[in-house]
Amino acid sequence: AQSVTQLGSHVSVSEGALVLLRCNYSSSVPPYLFWYVQYPNQGLQLLLKYTSAATLVKGINGFEAEFKKSETSFHLTKPSAHMSDAAEYFCAVSESGANSKLTFGKGITLSVRP
Amino acid sequence: KAGVTQTPRYLIKTRGQQVTLSCSPISGHRSVSWYQQTPGQGLQFLFEYFSETQRNKGNFPGRFSGRQFSNSRSEMNVSTLELGDSALYLCASSPDRATGANVLTFGAGSRLTVL
């Protein structure tokens, strides 16, 4: 069975500071990994995905994530936080690219201080 | 290109009633999946439909059901509503590619409140 662990429920950073949101996964097969962002009263928007190509994945809005198999991690980073990055972030895993069953982490709320 | 459209956006029901939620996928997307989002349980997979057939199912009771029409539009139904069914129900569609990851595009959700 697959699972995702996102440590901590809330991260607060200053504007311009590094953003680091952690994600660890468990999967019995090589996984597909995703980061989604959710703004208030909206659905989920894909930030980036890992599909066994490059281990460093670049996404939208300046975010990137690195797949580390040895650490079973897929942490999300952004060099410089912007106020508009304040949202909830979800890491998700799928054991098959062929279906739409994603297992999500509990999510992390990112706050950005002026 | 229009996104995933869910209706209604908000609704209030009472315990014991039933509810039907609708989802129109992105044009050309043949797979539609449904997720329940609650503060306590987070995002949980309900089911996935492809070509009018349920292809995958999560761990929810039989009160939760769905269907997909020939135009790929999907509906989900919850019967005999319970207070715990209060949630944001998210629909997602994907192109169902033969290779690579199927990227889900989510709708804005239908927020159900059960009183």
CSV table of C-alpha atoms in Angstrom, one decimal, chain A residues 51-98:
chain,number,residue,atom,x,y,z
A,51,THR,CA,7.4,10.4,-13.4
A,52,SER,CA,10.8,8.6,-13.3
A,53,ALA,CA,12.6,11.0,-15.7
A,54,ALA,CA,14.8,13.7,-14.1
A,55,THR,CA,15.0,13.5,-10.4
A,56,LEU,CA,14.9,17.3,-10.1
A,57,VAL,CA,11.6,18.5,-11.2
A,58,LYS,CA,10.7,22.1,-12.0
A,59,GLY,CA,7.1,23.3,-11.7
A,60,ILE,CA,5.1,26.4,-11.9
A,61,ASN,CA,5.5,29.6,-9.9
A,62,GLY,CA,9.2,28.9,-9.2
A,63,PHE,CA,8.7,25.7,-7.3
A,64,GLU,CA,10.8,22.6,-7.7
A,65,ALA,CA,11.2,19.3,-6.0
A,66,GLU,CA,13.8,16.6,-5.9
A,67,PHE,CA,13.1,12.9,-5.9
A,68,LYS,CA,15.5,11.0,-3.6
A,69,LYS,CA,14.8,7.3,-3.7
A,70,SER,CA,17.3,6.5,-0.9
A,71,GLU,CA,15.4,8.8,1.4
A,72,THR,CA,11.9,8.1,-0.1
A,73,SER,CA,11.5,11.8,-0.2
A,74,PHE,CA,10.1,14.4,-2.6
A,75,HIS,CA,10.5,17.8,-0.8
A,76,LEU,CA,9.2,20.9,-2.4
A,77,THR,CA,11.3,24.1,-2.4
A,78,LYS,CA,11.2,27.6,-3.7
A,79,PRO,CA,14.1,30.0,-3.3
A,80,SER,CA,12.2,33.1,-2.4
A,81,ALA,CA,8.7,33.1,-1.0
A,82,HIS,CA,6.1,35.5,-2.2
A,83,MET,CA,2.9,36.6,-0.4
A,84,SER,CA,0.9,34.9,-3.1
A,85,ASP,CA,2.4,31.5,-2.2
A,86,ALA,CA,0.3,31.4,1.0
A,87,ALA,CA,-1.9,28.4,0.5
A,88,GLU,CA,-2.2,24.7,1.4
A,89,TYR,CA,0.1,22.3,-0.3
A,90,PHE,CA,-0.5,18.6,-0.8
A,91,CYS,CA,2.0,15.9,-1.7
A,92,ALA,CA,0.5,12.8,-3.5
A,93,VAL,CA,1.6,9.4,-4.7
A,94,SER,CA,0.3,7.1,-7.3
A,95,GLU,CA,1.6,3.6,-7.9
A,96,SER,CA,0.3,3.6,-11.5
A,97,GLY,CA,0.4,6.2,-14.2
A,98,ALA,CA,-2.6,4.4,-15.7
